[in-house]
Coordinates of C-alpha atoms in Angstrom, one line a residue:
X1 CA 0.0 0.1 0.0
X2 CA 1.0 3.6 -0.7
X3 CA 0.3 6.8 1.3
X4 CA 0.9 5.2 4.8
X5 CA -2.2 2.9 4.7
X6 CA -1.9 -0.4 6.2
X7 CA -2.6 -3.6 4.1
X8 CA -2.3 -7.3 5.1
X9 CA -0.4 -10.1 3.2
X10 CA -3.6 -12.1 3.0
X11 CA -6.6 -11.4 5.3
X12 CA -6.5 -12.3 8.9
X13 CA -8.9 -11.9 12.2
X14 CA -8.0 -10.3 15.4
X15 CA -7.3 -12.0 18.5
X16 CA -6.5 -15.5 16.6
X17 CA -10.3 -16.2 16.0
X18 CA -11.0 -18.5 13.3
X19 CA -13.8 -18.6 10.7
X20 CA -16.2 -21.2 9.3
X21 CA -17.1 -21.2 5.6
X22 CA -18.0 -17.5 5.4
X23 CA -17.3 -14.3 7.5
X24 CA -21.1 -13.5 8.3
X25 CA -20.8 -11.4 11.7
X26 CA -23.0 -13.2 14.1
X27 CA -23.0 -12.3 17.8
X28 CA -23.5 -15.2 20.2
X29 CA -26.4 -13.2 21.9
X30 CA -28.8 -12.8 19.0
X31 CA -30.5 -16.5 19.5
X32 CA -31.5 -15.3 22.9
X33 CA -32.5 -11.8 21.8
X34 CA -34.7 -13.2 18.6
X35 CA -36.7 -15.6 20.9
X36 CA -37.2 -13.0 23.3
X37 CA -38.4 -10.6 20.5
X38 CA -40.8 -13.7 19.1
X39 CA -42.1 -14.0 22.3
X40 CA -43.0 -10.2 22.8
X41 CA -40.5 -10.1 25.8
X42 CA -38.2 -7.6 24.1
X43 CA -38.9 -4.0 23.2
X44 CA -37.1 -2.9 20.0
X45 CA -34.7 0.1 20.4
X46 CA -35.5 2.8 18.1
X47 CA -32.7 3.0 15.3
X48 CA -30.3 5.9 15.0
X49 CA -29.9 7.6 11.7
X50 CA -26.3 7.0 10.3
X51 CA -24.3 7.3 7.0
X52 CA -21.6 5.4 5.4
X53 CA -19.4 5.8 2.3
X54 CA -18.0 3.2 -0.1
X55 CA -15.1 5.5 -1.2
X56 CA -13.7 4.3 -4.6
X57 CA -10.5 5.0 -6.7
X58 CA -9.6 3.6 -10.0
X59 CA -7.3 0.5 -10.0
X60 CA -5.4 -1.5 -12.8
X61 CA -8.4 -4.3 -12.6
X62 CA -11.3 -1.8 -11.8
X63 CA -12.3 0.1 -8.7
X64 CA -10.7 -0.3 -5.5
X65 CA -13.1 0.5 -2.3
X66 CA -11.6 1.8 0.9
X67 CA -12.2 -0.2 4.1
X68 CA -11.6 -0.3 7.8
X69 CA -11.6 -3.1 10.2
X70 CA -13.4 -2.1 13.5
X71 CA -11.4 -2.6 16.5
X72 CA -12.2 -6.2 18.2
X73 CA -13.0 -4.0 21.2
X74 CA -15.7 -2.1 19.5
X75 CA -19.2 -3.0 21.2
X76 CA -21.0 -3.2 17.9
X77 CA -19.3 -5.4 15.1
X78 CA -16.0 -5.4 16.7
X79 CA -13.5 -7.1 14.2
X80 CA -15.8 -6.7 11.2
X81 CA -14.8 -5.0 8.0
X82 CA -16.5 -2.0 6.9
X83 CA -16.7 1.6 5.3
X84 CA -16.2 5.1 7.2
X85 CA -19.3 6.0 8.5
X86 CA -21.1 7.0 11.7
X87 CA -24.3 8.3 13.3
X88 CA -26.0 11.6 12.3
X89 CA -25.0 14.6 14.6
X90 CA -28.0 16.8 15.6
X91 CA -25.8 19.7 14.4
X92 CA -26.0 18.1 10.8
X93 CA -29.6 19.6 10.3
X94 CA -28.0 23.5 10.6
X95 CA -27.9 25.4 7.8
X96 CA -24.8 24.5 5.8
X97 CA -23.2 25.6 2.4
X98 CA -24.5 23.2 -0.1
X99 CA -24.1 22.6 -3.6
X100 CA -25.5 19.9 -5.7
X101 CA -29.1 18.2 -5.9
X102 CA -31.7 20.1 -3.8
X103 CA -32.6 19.1 -0.4
X104 CA -35.9 18.1 -1.7
X105 CA -34.5 15.9 -4.3
X106 CA -32.2 14.2 -1.7
X107 CA -35.3 13.7 0.9
X108 CA -37.0 11.9 -2.1
X109 CA -34.1 9.8 -3.1
X110 CA -33.4 8.8 0.3
X111 CA -37.1 8.0 1.3
X112 CA -37.2 11.0 4.0
X113 CA -40.1 13.3 4.1
X114 CA -38.0 16.3 5.7
X115 CA -35.8 18.1 3.8
X116 CA -33.5 18.8 6.7
X117 CA -33.2 15.1 7.7
X118 CA -32.0 14.6 4.3
X119 CA -29.4 17.0 4.6
X120 CA -28.4 15.7 7.9
X121 CA -27.7 12.1 6.5
X122 CA -25.7 13.6 3.4
X123 CA -23.7 15.9 6.0
X124 CA -23.1 12.8 8.2
X125 CA -22.0 10.9 5.1
X126 CA -19.3 13.8 4.3
X127 CA -18.4 14.5 8.0
X128 CA -17.7 11.2 8.8
X129 CA -15.6 10.4 5.7
X130 CA -13.4 13.1 6.7
X131 CA -13.4 12.3 10.4
X132 CA -12.4 8.5 9.6
X133 CA -10.4 8.7 6.3
X134 CA -9.3 12.3 6.1
X135 CA -11.3 12.9 2.9
X136 CA -13.4 15.8 2.5
X137 CA -16.1 15.9 -0.5
X138 CA -16.2 20.0 -0.6
X139 CA -14.8 23.0 -2.4
X140 CA -14.4 26.6 -2.4
X141 CA -16.9 26.8 -5.6
X142 CA -19.4 24.6 -6.7
X143 CA -17.1 22.9 -9.2
X144 CA -13.9 22.4 -7.4
X145 CA -12.7 20.1 -4.5
X146 CA -10.0 20.6 -1.9
X147 CA -6.7 19.2 -2.6
X148 CA -4.3 17.9 -0.1
X149 CA -5.9 17.8 3.6
X150 CA -3.1 16.6 5.5
X151 CA -1.5 19.6 7.0
X152 CA -1.7 20.5 10.7
X153 CA -4.3 22.9 10.4
X154 CA -6.7 20.3 8.7
X155 CA -5.7 17.7 11.5
X156 CA -6.7 20.4 14.0
X157 CA -10.0 20.6 12.5
X158 CA -10.9 17.1 12.0
X159 CA -10.1 16.2 15.7
X160 CA -12.3 19.2 16.7
X161 CA -15.3 17.5 14.7
X162 CA -14.3 14.3 16.0
X163 CA -14.7 15.7 19.5
X164 CA -17.7 17.5 18.5
X165 CA -16.1 20.8 19.5
X166 CA -17.0 22.0 15.9
X167 CA -20.3 21.6 14.0
X168 CA -19.5 20.8 10.4
X169 CA -21.8 23.8 9.4
X170 CA -19.2 26.0 11.4
X171 CA -16.1 23.8 9.8
X172 CA -17.3 24.9 6.1
X173 CA -18.2 28.5 7.0
X174 CA -14.7 29.1 8.6
X175 CA -12.9 27.5 5.5
X176 CA -15.2 29.2 2.8
X177 CA -16.1 26.0 1.6
X178 CA -19.3 24.2 0.1
X179 CA -20.5 20.8 0.6
X180 CA -20.6 19.0 -2.6
X181 CA -23.8 16.6 -2.4
X182 CA -22.9 15.7 -6.3
X183 CA -20.1 13.8 -5.5
X184 CA -22.2 11.4 -3.6
X185 CA -24.4 8.7 -4.9
X186 CA -27.2 7.1 -2.7
X187 CA -26.6 3.2 -3.1
X188 CA -28.3 1.3 -0.3
X189 CA -30.3 1.4 3.1
X190 CA -30.1 -0.9 5.7
X191 CA -31.8 -0.9 9.1
X192 CA -30.0 -3.1 12.0
X193 CA -32.4 -5.9 13.1
X194 CA -35.0 -5.3 15.8
X195 CA -33.4 -7.6 18.3
X196 CA -30.2 -5.8 18.3
X197 CA -29.3 -3.5 21.2
X198 CA -27.4 -0.9 19.1
X199 CA -29.7 -0.2 16.1
X200 CA -29.0 2.2 13.0
X201 CA -30.8 3.3 10.1
X202 CA -27.8 3.6 7.8
X203 CA -27.9 5.1 4.2
X204 CA -24.9 3.9 2.1
X205 CA -23.4 6.2 -0.5
X206 CA -20.8 5.7 -3.2
X207 CA -18.2 8.4 -4.1
X208 CA -15.0 8.8 -5.9
X209 CA -11.7 9.8 -4.1
X210 CA -11.2 13.4 -5.0
X211 CA -7.8 14.2 -7.1
X212 CA -5.0 15.4 -4.9
X213 CA -6.5 13.6 -1.8
X214 CA -5.6 10.5 -0.2
X215 CA -7.1 8.4 2.6
X216 CA -5.4 8.3 6.0
X217 CA -5.6 5.8 8.9
X218 CA -6.7 8.1 11.2
X219 CA -10.0 6.3 12.6
X220 CA -9.8 5.4 16.5
X221 CA -12.4 2.9 15.7
X222 CA -10.3 1.0 13.5
X223 CA -6.8 -1.1 13.6
X224 CA -6.5 -1.5 9.8
X225 CA -7.5 -0.1 6.7
X226 CA -7.1 -1.4 3.3
X227 CA -7.9 -0.6 -0.3
X228 CA -9.1 -3.6 -2.0
X229 CA -11.4 -4.8 -5.0
X230 CA -14.7 -5.5 -4.4
X231 CA -14.5 -9.0 -5.8
X232 CA -11.1 -9.8 -3.8
X233 CA -13.1 -8.6 -0.4
X234 CA -16.0 -10.5 -1.2
X235 CA -13.8 -13.6 -1.9
X236 CA -12.1 -13.0 1.6
X237 CA -15.5 -13.1 3.2
X238 CA -16.5 -16.4 1.3
X239 CA -13.4 -17.8 2.5
X240 CA -14.2 -17.1 6.0
X241 CA -11.1 -14.9 6.2
X242 CA -12.6 -11.2 6.5
X243 CA -15.6 -10.7 8.8
X244 CA -18.4 -8.4 7.5
X245 CA -22.2 -7.4 8.2
X246 CA -24.6 -8.4 5.9
X247 CA -25.1 -4.7 4.2
X248 CA -21.1 -4.5 3.8
X249 CA -20.7 -7.8 1.8
X250 CA -24.1 -7.3 0.2
X251 CA -22.8 -3.7 -1.1
X252 CA -19.6 -5.1 -2.0
X253 CA -21.0 -7.7 -4.3
X254 CA -23.4 -4.9 -5.9
X255 CA -19.8 -3.0 -6.9
X256 CA -18.4 -5.8 -8.6
X257 CA -19.8 -5.2 -12.2
X258 CA -18.2 -1.5 -12.8
X259 CA -14.9 -1.2 -14.4
X260 CA -14.6 2.5 -13.0
X261 CA -15.6 4.6 -10.1
X262 CA -17.3 6.9 -12.3
X263 CA -19.3 3.9 -13.7
X264 CA -20.4 3.2 -10.0
X265 CA -21.1 6.6 -9.3
X266 CA -23.2 7.1 -12.4
X267 CA -25.2 3.8 -11.6
X268 CA -26.2 5.1 -8.3
X269 CA -29.3 6.6 -9.5
X270 CA -30.8 3.4 -10.4
X271 CA -30.0 1.7 -7.0
X272 CA -33.0 0.4 -5.0
X273 CA -33.2 2.5 -1.8
X274 CA -36.0 0.5 -0.1
X275 CA -34.7 -0.3 3.3
X276 CA -33.6 -3.9 4.3
X277 CA -34.7 -4.9 7.6
X278 CA -33.9 -8.4 9.0
X279 CA -37.0 -10.8 10.1
X280 CA -36.9 -13.4 12.5
X281 CA -39.6 -16.0 13.1
X282 CA -40.1 -19.3 15.2
X283 CA -40.8 -22.6 13.0
X284 CA -41.2 -25.5 15.7
X285 CA -37.9 -25.7 17.3
X286 CA -36.2 -23.5 15.0
X287 CA -35.6 -19.7 14.5
X288 CA -35.1 -18.4 11.2
X289 CA -33.5 -15.1 10.5
X290 CA -33.5 -13.5 7.1
X291 CA -33.1 -10.7 5.3
X292 CA -35.7 -10.2 2.7
X293 CA -34.2 -10.2 -0.9
X294 CA -31.0 -11.4 0.5
X295 CA -31.3 -15.3 0.9
X296 CA -27.4 -15.6 1.2
X297 CA -27.7 -14.4 4.8
X298 CA -30.4 -16.5 6.0
X299 CA -29.8 -18.5 9.4
X300 CA -31.6 -21.4 10.9
X301 CA -30.9 -21.7 14.5
X302 CA -32.1 -24.8 16.5
X303 CA -33.3 -24.1 19.8
X304 CA -34.4 -27.6 20.9
X305 CA -30.8 -28.2 22.4
X306 CA -30.1 -24.9 23.8
X307 CA -29.8 -21.4 22.5
X308 CA -26.7 -20.3 20.6
X309 CA -25.9 -23.9 19.6
X310 CA -26.8 -25.6 16.5
X311 CA -26.3 -22.7 14.1
X312 CA -27.1 -23.8 10.7
X313 CA -28.0 -22.2 7.2
X314 CA -30.4 -22.6 4.1
X315 CA -28.9 -25.0 2.1
X316 CA -25.9 -23.9 -0.2
X317 CA -25.1 -20.8 2.1
X318 CA -22.6 -22.6 4.3
X319 CA -22.4 -22.2 8.2
X320 CA -22.3 -18.9 10.2
X321 CA -20.0 -18.0 13.0
X322 CA -22.1 -19.6 15.9
X323 CA -20.8 -18.7 19.4
X324 CA -17.5 -17.5 18.0
X325 CA -19.2 -14.4 16.5
X326 CA -17.1 -11.3 16.7
X327 CA -18.2 -8.8 19.7

């Protein structure tokens, strides 16, 4: 890897944990929580709005995507590979310097009734990409993008944003920049299952790495960063070498057909933005966990011999992570 980024000599797992057939993230407490939800004993937590960005750059064999591996100590999806992103800051709804599609058109595209909420989601996507990767989708004019963002003054602002000492709107105002919403393409929307303790309503975006900028390993939540071809990352997941949540591997697979970052960004307008929410149901002595429209993630958990054991899958999808799931 160049630019100080970290790359493995082959995918690995933290803490020496081994994987079975694939790398689907599956916490060991889920069977208990699924059963409690089915029995009406669990009240779902309201999901928090969030945004994440599939940052792309052109490589010799097609576009590469920037991924982070979450620290194994993280409470949510520890050890899993993901993209830069995070929760919406309430201040992301503050009036902001903006260019690109209107807030109303973004609200329609994102499935939101309130343009201010649409702005907050887009702002979160741009802000979190800068906070976690050092890449900023903004410019001094509607047709320019900032160049190198690695100087000490940029780093002070980035750290202030991370610490919530500075709002994104104030950051743009102070530097005389406008948010380039036209550099983003809405790609997918996934909502954390109702039985999960930490829930997010997450919009996934695609964006091309701006000329003159480079990613930096600055996320305090990650222990590894990598630029990797989507097909290569998906193959690592299929071999059980890379742990990912269903939205991550699903979006990786949908990137595989595109030969350039520009092609992927152009295709964003045709992506289905209907939210994907997992469903869990009881069938005799089994719990069935499924993501509608994404059959490869279906899990069947036997509860006849004790919760958390007997994890299986639909035919042809391979076993999951069982009690060894990352957490």
